[in-house]
Short mmCIF file of C-alpha atoms in Angstrom, two decimals:
data_model
loop_
_atom_site.label_atom_id
_atom_site.label_comp_id
_atom_site.label_asym_id
_atom_site.label_seq_id
_atom_site.Cartn_x
_atom_site.Cartn_y
_atom_site.Cartn_z
CA MET A 1084 87.80 176.51 119.03
CA SER A 1085 88.11 177.23 122.63
CA ARG A 1086 91.09 178.66 124.63
CA ILE A 1087 91.82 178.67 128.32
CA ARG A 1088 94.73 180.67 129.61
CA ILE A 1089 95.78 180.51 133.35
CA VAL A 1090 98.21 183.16 134.58
CA GLY A 1091 99.68 183.31 138.14
CA GLY A 1092 100.29 187.05 138.03
CA THR A 1093 99.06 190.09 136.29
CA ILE A 1094 97.97 190.45 132.68
CA THR A 1095 98.55 193.85 131.14
CA LYS A 1096 97.32 194.83 127.57
CA THR A 1097 98.25 198.15 125.92
CA THR A 1098 96.65 199.21 122.69
CA VAL A 1099 97.72 202.38 120.83
CA GLY A 1100 94.54 202.48 118.87
CA ASP A 1101 91.08 201.16 119.50
CA HIS A 1102 90.59 197.78 121.27
CA ASN A 1103 87.62 195.76 120.14
CA ILE A 1104 86.22 192.53 121.44
CA TYR A 1105 83.64 190.58 119.57
CA SER A 1106 81.60 187.39 120.70
CA GLU A 1107 78.70 185.49 119.20
CA GLY A 1108 77.95 184.35 122.69
CA ASN A 1109 78.23 185.95 126.18
CA ILE A 1110 81.24 187.88 127.46
CA VAL A 1111 81.45 187.21 131.19
CA TYR A 1112 83.87 188.87 133.71
CA ASN A 1113 84.57 187.36 137.04
CA SER A 1114 86.65 188.77 139.94
CA GLY A 1115 87.39 188.00 143.38
CA LYS A 1116 87.53 191.70 144.18
CA SER A 1117 86.25 194.64 142.30
CA ILE A 1118 85.84 195.34 138.47
CA THR A 1119 86.86 198.91 137.67
CA GLU A 1120 86.07 200.60 134.32
CA THR A 1121 87.53 204.30 133.70
CA SER A 1122 87.43 206.54 130.64
CA ASP A 1123 88.26 210.28 129.96
CA GLU A 1124 85.19 210.60 127.78
CA GLY A 1125 82.70 208.57 129.69
CA ILE A 1126 81.33 204.89 129.40
CA THR A 1127 78.69 204.15 126.87
CA TYR A 1128 76.54 201.21 125.99
CA GLY A 1129 74.74 200.35 122.68
CA GLU A 1130 73.59 197.55 120.24
CA PRO A 1131 76.35 194.98 119.43
CA LYS A 1132 78.17 195.48 116.11
CA ASP A 1133 79.07 192.71 113.72
CA PRO A 1134 82.62 191.28 113.85
CA PRO A 1135 84.86 191.95 110.84
CA LYS A 1136 84.77 189.25 108.37
CA ARG A 1137 87.90 187.09 108.25
CA GLU A 1138 89.26 185.61 105.06
CA ALA A 1139 88.37 181.97 104.85
CA SER A 1140 90.36 179.32 102.88
CA ASP A 1141 88.35 177.36 100.26
CA PHE A 1142 87.89 173.70 100.86
CA ASP A 1143 86.60 170.77 98.98
CA ILE A 1144 84.33 167.98 100.40
CA THR A 1145 83.02 164.66 99.07
CA PHE A 1146 80.30 162.49 100.65
CA GLU A 1147 78.94 159.07 99.61
CA LEU A 1148 77.19 156.00 101.03
CA ASP A 1149 79.49 153.23 101.91
CA LYS A 1150 78.48 150.64 99.37
CA ASN A 1151 80.35 147.88 101.15
CA GLU A 1152 77.65 147.85 103.72
CA LYS A 1153 74.42 146.43 102.19
CA SER A 1154 72.27 145.76 105.22
CA VAL A 1155 71.71 146.91 108.76
CA VAL A 1156 70.53 144.93 111.75
CA PRO A 1157 69.91 146.74 115.22
CA PHE A 1158 72.57 146.02 117.72
CA GLY A 1159 74.47 143.91 115.11
CA ILE A 1160 72.66 140.76 116.21
CA LEU A 1161 74.17 137.66 114.69
CA ASP A 1162 72.38 135.60 112.11
CA PHE A 1163 71.38 131.89 112.39
CA GLU A 1164 74.89 130.87 111.46
CA ASP A 1165 76.50 133.21 113.92
CA LYS A 1166 77.73 135.39 111.04
CA ILE A 1167 78.41 139.07 111.83
CA GLU A 1168 75.74 141.55 110.94
CA ASN A 1169 76.37 145.32 110.43
CA PRO A 1170 74.85 147.64 112.93
CA PHE A 1171 75.55 150.90 111.19
CA PHE A 1172 74.43 153.01 108.16
CA SER A 1173 77.96 154.03 106.95
CA PHE A 1174 79.04 156.98 104.83
CA LYS A 1175 82.36 158.25 103.56
CA TYR A 1176 83.45 161.78 104.06
CA LYS A 1177 86.63 163.51 102.61
CA LEU A 1178 87.88 166.97 103.36
CA THR A 1179 90.71 168.42 101.25
CA LYS A 1180 92.55 171.71 100.58
CA SER A 1181 91.88 173.35 104.03
CA LYS A 1182 90.61 172.63 107.40
CA ILE A 1183 87.13 173.91 108.26
CA ASP A 1184 85.45 175.47 111.29
CA SER A 1185 82.52 172.99 111.69
CA LEU A 1186 80.73 170.02 110.09
CA SER A 1187 77.12 168.92 110.69
CA PHE A 1188 75.61 165.73 109.85
CA GLN A 1189 71.87 164.98 109.47
CA ILE A 1190 69.57 162.10 108.47
CA LEU A 1191 66.28 163.30 106.80
CA ASP A 1192 63.09 161.50 106.11
CA GLU A 1193 61.02 161.56 102.85
CA ASN A 1194 59.59 164.88 104.04
CA ASP A 1195 63.05 166.36 104.76
CA THR A 1196 62.28 166.24 108.38
CA PRO A 1197 65.44 165.54 110.61
CA ILE A 1198 65.46 162.10 112.14
CA TYR A 1199 69.01 162.42 113.45
CA GLN A 1200 71.54 165.37 113.85
CA MET A 1201 75.14 165.33 114.58
CA THR A 1202 74.79 167.00 117.88
CA HIS A 1203 74.26 163.41 119.44
CA LEU A 1204 76.90 161.73 117.16
CA LYS A 1205 79.75 161.91 119.61
CA THR A 1206 82.96 160.24 118.78
CA VAL A 1207 81.79 157.69 116.26
CA ILE A 1208 83.79 159.19 113.34
CA VAL A 1209 86.82 157.06 112.71
CA GLN A 1210 89.87 158.22 110.70
CA VAL A 1211 90.65 154.81 109.29
CA SER A 1212 90.29 153.19 105.92
CA LYS A 1213 87.66 150.79 107.24
CA LYS A 1214 85.89 149.82 110.38
CA PRO A 1215 88.14 147.79 112.68
CA GLU A 1216 87.38 144.07 112.62
CA ILE A 1217 87.35 144.02 116.49
CA LEU A 1218 84.15 146.14 116.33
CA PHE A 1219 82.28 142.82 115.97
CA GLU A 1220 84.37 140.63 118.26
CA ALA A 1221 82.08 138.36 120.15
CA LYS A 1222 82.23 134.89 121.64
CA LYS A 1223 80.41 132.14 119.87
CA PRO A 1224 77.00 131.79 121.59
CA THR A 1225 75.94 128.56 123.23
CA GLU A 1226 72.49 129.24 121.96
CA GLY A 1227 72.76 132.24 119.63
CA PRO A 1228 72.04 134.56 118.34
CA LEU A 1229 74.66 136.79 120.25
CA ILE A 1230 74.50 140.61 120.26
CA SER A 1231 77.62 141.94 118.81
CA LYS A 1232 79.59 144.26 121.13
CA THR A 1233 78.70 147.15 118.90
CA TRP A 1234 76.06 148.16 121.31
CA ASP A 1235 78.88 149.23 123.63
CA PHE A 1236 80.80 150.62 120.54
CA LEU A 1237 82.41 153.57 122.28
CA LYS A 1238 84.50 151.29 124.37
CA ILE A 1239 85.53 149.50 121.40
CA TYR A 1240 86.37 152.50 119.31
CA ASN A 1241 88.59 153.88 121.94
CA LYS A 1242 91.15 151.24 121.27
CA TYR A 1243 91.69 152.65 117.80
CA SER A 1244 92.66 155.93 116.07
CA LEU A 1245 89.91 158.05 117.28
CA VAL A 1246 89.82 161.76 116.92
CA GLU A 1247 88.02 164.22 119.04
CA PRO A 1248 84.88 165.74 117.43
CA ASP A 1249 86.70 169.00 116.58
CA ASP A 1250 89.40 167.05 114.67
CA TYR A 1251 87.12 165.85 111.89
CA THR A 1252 87.36 169.51 110.73
CA LYS A 1253 90.93 168.69 109.75
CA GLU A 1254 91.83 167.46 106.20
CA GLY A 1255 91.46 163.61 105.86
CA GLU A 1256 89.17 160.81 105.00
CA TYR A 1257 86.52 159.65 107.49
CA PHE A 1258 83.63 157.27 107.96
CA ILE A 1259 80.52 158.32 109.72
CA HIS A 1260 78.59 155.60 111.23
CA TRP A 1261 74.98 155.90 112.35
CA ASP A 1262 73.06 153.18 114.31
CA GLY A 1263 69.62 154.10 113.18
CA PHE A 1264 68.58 155.85 116.57
CA ASP A 1265 67.16 159.25 116.42
CA ASP A 1266 68.03 162.16 118.62
CA ASN A 1267 65.62 160.85 121.40
CA GLU A 1268 67.48 157.37 121.28
CA ILE A 1269 64.65 155.53 119.59
CA TYR A 1270 65.10 153.23 116.76
CA ASP A 1271 61.86 152.66 114.77
CA SER A 1272 61.99 150.16 111.90
CA THR A 1273 58.93 151.55 110.23
CA ARG A 1274 60.89 154.73 109.44
CA PHE A 1275 63.06 152.57 107.16
CA ASN A 1276 60.85 149.91 105.46
CA GLY A 1277 60.14 151.02 102.02
CA LYS A 1278 61.38 154.52 102.54
CA LYS A 1279 63.66 156.93 100.86
CA LEU A 1280 65.97 158.74 103.16
CA LYS A 1281 68.71 161.50 102.90
CA ALA A 1282 72.08 161.85 104.58
CA LYS A 1283 73.33 165.39 104.55
CA ILE A 1284 76.60 167.00 105.59
CA THR A 1285 77.20 170.85 105.81
CA ALA A 1286 80.84 172.06 106.16
CA THR A 1287 81.49 175.71 107.20
CA ASN A 1288 84.69 177.76 107.19
CA GLY A 1289 84.36 181.23 107.87
CA ASP A 1290 81.83 182.69 105.39
CA LYS A 1291 82.08 179.65 103.13
CA GLN A 1292 79.59 176.95 103.54
CA LYS A 1293 79.03 173.77 101.46
CA SER A 1294 76.44 170.94 101.70
CA LEU A 1295 76.26 167.66 100.13
CA THR A 1296 73.31 165.17 100.25
CA VAL A 1297 73.25 161.25 99.66
CA ASP A 1298 69.91 159.70 98.71
CA PHE A 1299 69.42 156.09 99.91
CA SER A 1300 66.50 153.72 100.37
CA THR A 1301 65.88 150.91 102.80
CA LYS A 1302 63.54 148.06 103.08
CA TYR A 1303 63.04 144.78 105.17
CA SER A 1304 64.85 141.89 103.75
CA GLU A 1305 63.76 138.98 105.91
CA ALA A 1306 60.02 139.49 106.95
CA ASP A 1307 57.48 142.07 106.32
CA TRP A 1308 55.02 140.99 109.07
CA THR A 1309 56.90 142.52 112.11
CA ASP A 1310 58.07 145.99 113.08
CA ILE A 1311 60.24 146.98 116.00
CA LYS A 1312 60.65 150.01 118.11
CA ILE A 1313 63.52 150.28 120.65
CA ASP A 1314 63.62 153.10 123.16
CA LYS A 1315 67.03 153.30 124.91
CA ASN A 1316 66.12 155.84 127.38
CA ALA A 1317 62.75 154.02 128.47
CA LYS A 1318 64.54 150.62 128.21
CA ARG A 1319 61.55 149.35 126.21
CA ILE A 1320 61.22 147.30 123.14
CA ASP A 1321 57.85 147.28 121.27
CA VAL A 1322 57.22 144.65 118.69
CA THR A 1323 54.26 144.52 116.20
CA LEU A 1324 53.25 141.23 114.83
CA ARG A 1325 50.82 140.89 111.89
CA VAL A 1326 49.05 137.56 111.73
CA ASP A 1327 46.32 136.28 109.52
CA MET A 1328 43.78 134.44 111.72
CA THR A 1329 40.83 132.93 109.83
CA ASP A 1330 37.55 131.23 111.02
CA GLY A 1331 38.06 127.40 110.90
CA SER A 1332 34.63 126.87 112.08
CA ALA A 1333 33.56 124.25 114.64
CA GLU A 1334 33.95 120.49 115.05
CA GLY A 1335 31.97 118.08 117.21
CA LEU A 1336 28.66 119.91 117.03
CA SER A 1337 27.06 118.24 114.10
CA CYS A 1338 23.90 116.25 114.09
CA TRP A 1339 22.37 114.19 111.31
CA PRO A 1340 19.23 111.91 110.75
CA ASN A 1341 19.39 108.38 112.28
CA THR A 1342 19.46 106.00 109.31
CA ARG A 1343 19.41 103.03 111.86
CA ASP A 1344 22.85 102.00 110.43
CA TYR A 1345 24.43 103.70 113.33
CA ASN A 1346 26.42 101.36 115.62
CA PRO A 1347 25.39 100.85 118.36
CA PRO A 1348 21.70 100.91 117.32
CA SER A 1349 19.73 103.79 118.60
CA THR A 1350 16.04 104.62 118.58
CA LYS A 1351 16.85 108.38 118.31
CA THR A 1352 15.56 110.08 115.15
CA GLU A 1353 18.80 112.32 115.22
CA ILE A 1354 22.31 111.37 116.02
CA CYS A 1355 24.86 113.93 117.20
CA ASP A 1356 28.57 114.06 117.77
CA TRP A 1357 28.07 113.91 121.56
CA ASP A 1358 26.34 110.65 121.23
CA LYS A 1359 29.81 109.13 120.60
CA ILE A 1360 30.75 109.84 124.20
CA PRO A 1361 30.40 106.63 126.23
CA VAL A 1362 27.68 107.07 128.95
CA SER A 1363 30.10 105.67 131.48
CA ASP A 1364 32.56 108.64 130.89
CA ILE A 1365 29.75 111.32 131.32
CA ASN A 1366 29.88 113.16 134.67
CA PRO A 1367 26.73 114.99 135.62
CA GLY A 1368 28.91 117.75 137.03
CA GLN A 1369 30.66 118.16 133.64
CA PRO A 1370 27.89 118.96 131.25
CA ILE A 1371 28.02 118.08 127.51
CA ILE A 1372 28.58 121.08 125.21
CA LYS A 1373 26.05 121.16 122.42
CA SER A 1374 26.73 124.73 121.09
CA ARG A 1375 29.82 126.93 120.79
CA THR A 1376 30.82 128.81 123.94
CA GLN A 1377 33.50 130.75 121.97
CA SER A 1378 32.73 132.55 118.71
CA PHE A 1379 35.45 133.21 116.12
CA SER A 1380 35.94 136.79 117.47
CA ASP A 1381 36.28 135.23 120.92
CA LEU A 1382 38.91 132.75 119.70
CA GLU A 1383 40.77 135.67 117.73
CA LYS A 1384 40.85 137.80 120.97
CA LEU A 1385 42.15 134.91 123.10
CA ALA A 1386 44.89 134.01 120.44
CA ILE A 1387 46.10 137.63 120.43
CA GLU A 1388 46.25 137.79 124.17
CA GLY A 1389 48.24 134.52 124.16
CA LEU A 1390 50.75 135.80 121.53
CA ASN A 1391 51.14 139.16 123.42
CA TYR A 1392 51.65 137.43 126.80
CA HIS A 1393 53.92 134.55 125.77
CA TRP A 1394 56.05 136.44 123.45
CA GLY A 1395 56.23 139.56 125.67
CA ARG A 1396 59.01 139.77 128.34
CA ASN A 1397 57.76 142.42 130.81
CA LYS A 1398 56.27 142.96 134.22
CA ASN A 1399 53.03 141.36 133.09
CA HIS A 1400 54.64 137.88 132.76
CA LEU A 1401 55.09 135.50 135.45
CA GLU A 1402 58.63 134.70 134.81
CA GLY A 1403 60.20 136.41 131.80
CA LYS A 1404 60.40 140.03 132.87
CA ASN A 1405 62.97 141.51 130.28
CA VAL A 1406 65.87 140.89 128.03
CA LYS A 1407 69.41 141.81 128.67
CA ILE A 1408 71.34 143.68 126.11
CA ASN A 1409 74.91 144.18 127.40
CA SER A 1410 74.24 145.73 130.82
CA ASP A 1411 70.86 147.08 130.10
CA LEU A 1412 67.58 145.45 130.81
CA PHE A 1413 64.74 145.98 128.33
CA GLU A 1414 61.04 145.17 128.82
CA VAL A 1415 59.53 143.73 125.61
CA PHE A 1416 55.84 144.22 124.69
CA ILE A 1417 54.04 142.62 121.77
CA ASP A 1418 51.25 144.26 119.78
CA THR A 1419 49.49 141.52 117.65
CA ILE A 1420 47.31 142.65 114.79
CA ASN A 1421 45.08 140.35 112.77
CA THR A 1422 45.20 141.49 109.14
CA LYS A 1423 45.79 139.99 105.68
CA LYS A 1424 48.18 142.78 104.77
CA ASN A 1425 51.79 142.03 105.19
CA ALA A 1426 50.90 139.15 107.52
CA MET A 1427 52.34 135.67 108.30
CA VAL A 1428 50.96 132.55 107.00
CA SER A 1429 47.19 132.09 107.36
CA ILE A 1430 46.11 130.09 110.39
CA ASP A 1431 42.62 128.63 111.12
CA LEU A 1432 41.14 128.97 114.50
CA ILE A 1433 38.94 125.90 115.18
CA TYR A 1434 36.50 125.19 117.96
CA ASN A 1435 36.43 121.65 119.07
CA THR A 1436 34.39 119.59 121.43
CA ASN A 1437 32.73 116.09 121.64
CA ASN A 1438 35.56 114.92 119.33
CA SER A 1439 39.18 113.60 119.22
CA TRP A 1440 41.50 116.13 120.92
CA GLY A 1441 42.38 118.50 118.13
CA ARG A 1442 46.21 118.77 117.62
CA SER A 1443 47.32 122.21 116.50
CA GLY A 1444 50.20 122.73 113.96
CA ASN A 1445 51.73 125.31 111.86
CA PRO A 1446 53.92 123.55 109.25
CA GLY A 1447 53.70 126.72 106.97
CA VAL A 1448 50.54 125.56 105.02
CA LEU A 1449 47.16 124.52 106.42
CA ALA A 1450 48.11 125.94 109.79
CA ARG A 1451 45.51 125.49 112.59
CA ILE A 1452 44.97 126.10 116.26
CA TYR A 1453 42.39 124.08 118.16
CA TYR A 1454 40.34 125.36 120.99
CA ASN A 1455 39.59 122.05 122.78
CA GLU A 1456 36.78 122.26 125.43
CA GLY A 1457 34.37 119.89 127.08
CA TYR A 1458 34.47 116.16 126.37
CA VAL A 1459 37.43 115.22 124.14
CA LYS A 1460 38.90 111.81 123.28
CA TYR A 1461 42.49 111.14 123.91
CA SER A 1462 44.61 108.13 123.04
CA ASN A 1463 43.75 106.56 126.32
CA GLY A 1464 40.01 107.46 126.51
CA TRP A 1465 37.66 110.37 127.02
CA GLY A 1466 38.46 113.29 129.22
CA TYR A 1467 37.04 116.53 130.13
CA ILE A 1468 38.51 120.22 129.64
CA ASN A 1469 36.65 122.96 131.54
CA GLY A 1470 36.46 126.49 130.30
CA PRO A 1471 39.20 128.29 132.35
CA HIS A 1472 41.70 125.45 131.54
CA ALA A 1473 40.70 125.55 127.90
CA GLU A 1474 41.33 129.23 127.59
CA LEU A 1475 44.68 128.93 129.24
CA GLU A 1476 45.72 125.97 127.09
CA TYR A 1477 44.57 127.61 123.99
CA LYS A 1478 46.42 131.00 124.54
CA HIS A 1479 49.65 128.97 125.29
CA THR A 1480 49.08 127.04 121.99
CA SER A 1481 48.49 130.15 120.14
CA GLY A 1482 51.83 131.65 121.18
CA HIS A 1483 53.63 128.42 120.43
CA GLU A 1484 52.17 127.69 116.99
CA ILE A 1485 52.32 131.19 115.65
CA GLY A 1486 55.96 131.29 117.05
CA HIS A 1487 56.77 128.57 114.52
CA SER A 1488 56.61 131.33 111.70
CA ILE A 1489 59.09 133.21 113.65
CA LEU A 1490 61.50 130.36 114.11
CA LYS A 1491 61.27 129.26 110.57
CA ALA A 1492 61.84 132.77 109.10
CA TYR A 1493 65.05 132.71 111.19
CA GLY A 1494 66.49 129.20 111.15
CA GLY A 1495 64.45 127.32 108.53
CA MET A 1496 62.00 124.55 108.52
CA THR A 1497 63.99 121.98 110.42
CA TYR A 1498 64.84 124.37 113.23
CA SER A 1499 61.19 125.22 113.63
CA TRP A 1500 59.71 121.80 113.27
CA GLN A 1501 62.34 120.03 115.55
CA HIS A 1502 61.55 122.72 118.14
CA LYS A 1503 65.16 123.87 118.54
CA GLY A 1504 66.30 120.24 118.58
CA SER A 1505 64.00 119.07 121.37
CA SER A 1506 61.75 116.98 119.04
CA TYR A 1507 62.05 114.59 116.16
CA LEU A 1508 61.35 116.04 112.64
CA LEU A 1509 58.89 113.40 111.73
CA PRO A 1510 56.95 112.47 113.80
CA GLN A 1511 57.11 115.54 115.87
CA ASP A 1512 57.51 113.72 119.18
CA VAL A 1513 59.49 114.85 122.14
CA LYS A 1514 62.92 113.44 122.37
CA PRO A 1515 63.34 111.25 125.48
CA VAL A 1516 65.87 112.13 128.22
CA LYS A 1517 68.92 110.02 127.91
CA GLY A 1518 68.88 107.32 130.40
CA ASN A 1519 65.05 107.25 130.45
CA GLU A 1520 64.35 105.92 126.93
CA THR A 1521 61.35 103.60 126.60
CA PHE A 1522 61.63 100.40 124.66
CA SER A 1523 59.67 102.02 121.76
CA ASP A 1524 62.23 104.88 121.57
CA HIS A 1525 65.28 102.76 120.90
CA PHE A 1526 64.57 102.44 117.21
CA LYS A 1527 64.58 106.24 116.79
CA LYS A 1528 68.08 106.65 118.35
CA ASP A 1529 69.57 107.06 114.79
CA ASN A 1530 67.67 110.23 114.45
CA MET A 1531 68.62 111.49 117.95
CA LYS A 1532 71.98 112.89 116.75
CA GLU A 1533 73.14 112.80 120.43
CA ILE A 1534 70.58 115.55 121.25
CA SER A 1535 68.80 114.54 124.37
CA GLY A 1536 65.33 115.66 125.44
CA GLU A 1537 64.76 117.71 128.52
CA TYR A 1538 62.42 117.54 131.55
CA TYR A 1539 60.20 120.46 132.29
CA PRO A 1540 62.13 122.73 134.63
CA LYS A 1541 60.62 122.68 138.16
CA SER A 1542 60.75 126.57 138.45
CA GLY A 1543 61.59 129.56 136.43
CA GLU A 1544 61.11 130.15 132.74
CA ILE A 1545 59.75 127.43 130.39
CA ASP A 1546 60.93 127.80 126.82
CA LEU A 1547 57.65 128.41 124.81
CA MET A 1548 59.07 126.78 121.61
CA LYS A 1549 60.65 123.60 122.97
CA TYR A 1550 59.13 120.14 123.78
CA TYR A 1551 59.58 118.77 127.20
CA ASN A 1552 59.25 115.40 128.99
CA TYR A 1553 57.35 115.01 132.16
CA GLU A 1554 59.55 113.46 134.96
CA ASN A 1555 58.20 110.37 136.83
CA ASP A 1556 58.67 109.37 140.38
CA LYS A 1557 59.96 105.90 141.46
CA THR A 1558 56.44 104.34 141.14
CA GLY A 1559 56.29 105.64 137.40
CA ARG A 1560 53.73 108.37 138.24
CA ARG A 1561 54.02 111.72 136.58
CA ILE A 1562 55.53 114.43 138.87
CA PRO A 1563 53.15 117.52 138.57
CA VAL A 1564 54.73 120.58 137.02
CA SER A 1565 53.30 123.96 138.46
CA LYS A 1566 52.06 126.63 136.17
CA ILE A 1567 53.30 125.24 132.73
CA GLU A 1568 51.35 127.65 130.66
CA GLU A 1569 51.86 130.73 132.72
CA ARG A 1570 55.69 130.14 132.99
CA SER A 1571 56.01 129.52 129.28
CA VAL A 1572 57.77 132.44 127.50
CA ALA A 1573 59.80 133.33 124.36
CA THR A 1574 63.33 133.26 125.44
CA GLU A 1575 65.68 136.20 125.17
CA LYS A 1576 67.15 134.47 122.14
CA ASP A 1577 63.77 134.47 120.51
CA ILE A 1578 63.39 138.25 121.09
CA MET A 1579 66.66 138.77 119.40
CA ILE A 1580 65.32 136.78 116.56
CA LEU A 1581 62.40 139.18 116.28
CA ILE A 1582 64.71 142.16 116.19
CA TRP A 1583 66.90 140.35 113.52
CA LEU A 1584 63.96 139.80 111.30
CA THR A 1585 63.67 143.62 110.81
CA LYS A 1586 67.03 143.56 109.05
CA LEU A 1587 67.28 146.30 106.39
CA LYS A 1588 68.48 146.01 102.94
CA ILE A 1589 70.31 149.32 101.77
CA SER A 1590 70.27 150.61 98.30
#
C-alpha cells in the first residue's frame, strides 16, 4: 500500500526513544533547500537491518476452473450461426477471514514454465457472480462472423463493478479472466492443442503465504490442420495450414499403337493425345506440348505459393493488405505445409494438356487441382494456355479449391459448395445477376432463393471463394476485367474463420 501526504507547513516528529525507518525499496529525500543531519555522538552508516516481523492475520483462499466455460476462441469470434463465443479462460477465486497484502496469478505450461503472469493482468478481475452479458454485445454482422467486443474488453468492463488491482486483496469472490495472450502479448494456439496446463495463484499476508494450483487441459475442437499465432505488438497474424497434396499424374500425354480403327483414319504407327487437336487450330507459334513441363514437385510448390498468396492479407498482396480487428490493422501471413499428419482432405495435383480443360474441385472426397497448359479443349473449341498464364491460373485455383476445406469446416457443405451463395449447389454454376438472366437460367429460378449473382468488381479486392459473372457491353461482348487472379484474396471474414477454427475445448 502506498501513502502520499501533502502538508502546507512544517512537519515535526519527536521520539523519546529510538526512531527507526525500514524500507524494502529506496528511501529518497528531496529538498528545495538544504538537508541537515546532526547528532551528539556522530553519524554512522552500516548494512541494512531486517524490519521487525508484524503479526499477520490468517486467511483462506479457494481457486478453481470456471466449468461454465467449456471452450475458448481468440477475440471471441462468433460462430457460423452468429452465436457468442467465449474469449477467456476463466477461474474462480475466493478470499475469506482476512484481507491479504498481495495476490499473484500465473499460467504454467507442461514444464512449469510461466506463460503468463499477473503483472500484465490489469483490471480484468471482476467482483461479480458472473461475467456481464454486455461483455459480448455486438451487432449482427451483414456478412459474419463478427469479432465480439471483448477485444476492447477494458472499455466494457469499466461500466461494471470493477475494483482496482489492490482491491482484490480484500475478502470476496472474484473471477480471473485470461485471454490466452502471454506476457509478450502473443497468442500461440500450439501452446494449447493437446496440452496440460496449470493456473496458479499465490496469496501473501505478512509472513503467511498460500498457493493453489488448478490443472486443466485444452485441445482443438474444430480442425487439427491449422495453427494460429497472433502478435498484438507486431500487429501480425501467422497461420499454419497443413495440406495433403498427392501426385495425380498427367493427362493428355499418352500414346498407343495405331490399330487403324482410329477415326479419322491415319497412316501413323502410333497415335497420341495431341493427334486429337484439329490441324486448323494449331498455331506454329504455340507449340504442342508432348512431355510434362511441370513435375509433381513443381506443382506442389506452385500450389503452396498460391495458397500463401491468396489467403495471406499482407504487404505482398496486390489488394488485401491486412485485416481490421476493432481499431487495429493486422497483417496475415500463411505458411502452408504439405504433410499427411493432421492435414486437410487429400487433393490430387494433375498436369493436363492436349485434352479437355480439366475442371478442379474439392467436394471433400476425390479432390483435384488441374494444371491446364498448352492446347486444351473448351466447350466452344480448342484454345491455348501459355506457361505464365497457366501458372497464374493454377495458383489461383489452388487457393480457391483448398479454401473449400476451410469454408466447409466452418459453415458446412452447402456454404462451401454454393460459394457463399454465389453459385447453385448442383450444378455449381454461377448465379446470374438479376435483370440479366438468360433464357436457360429461368428454369433455375426456384433454386435462386432471391440471391442474385454478382459481376466481377472493376477494382479492389475480388473474393477468392465466390463465383462472379462477366459483365457485357451493349453489343454483348465481354468487358475485360483486369488482374482477376492477382486481386483475388481471402476476405477479412475468411481470416476470422481461420482463427475460429482454432477453437479450444477446455477440460
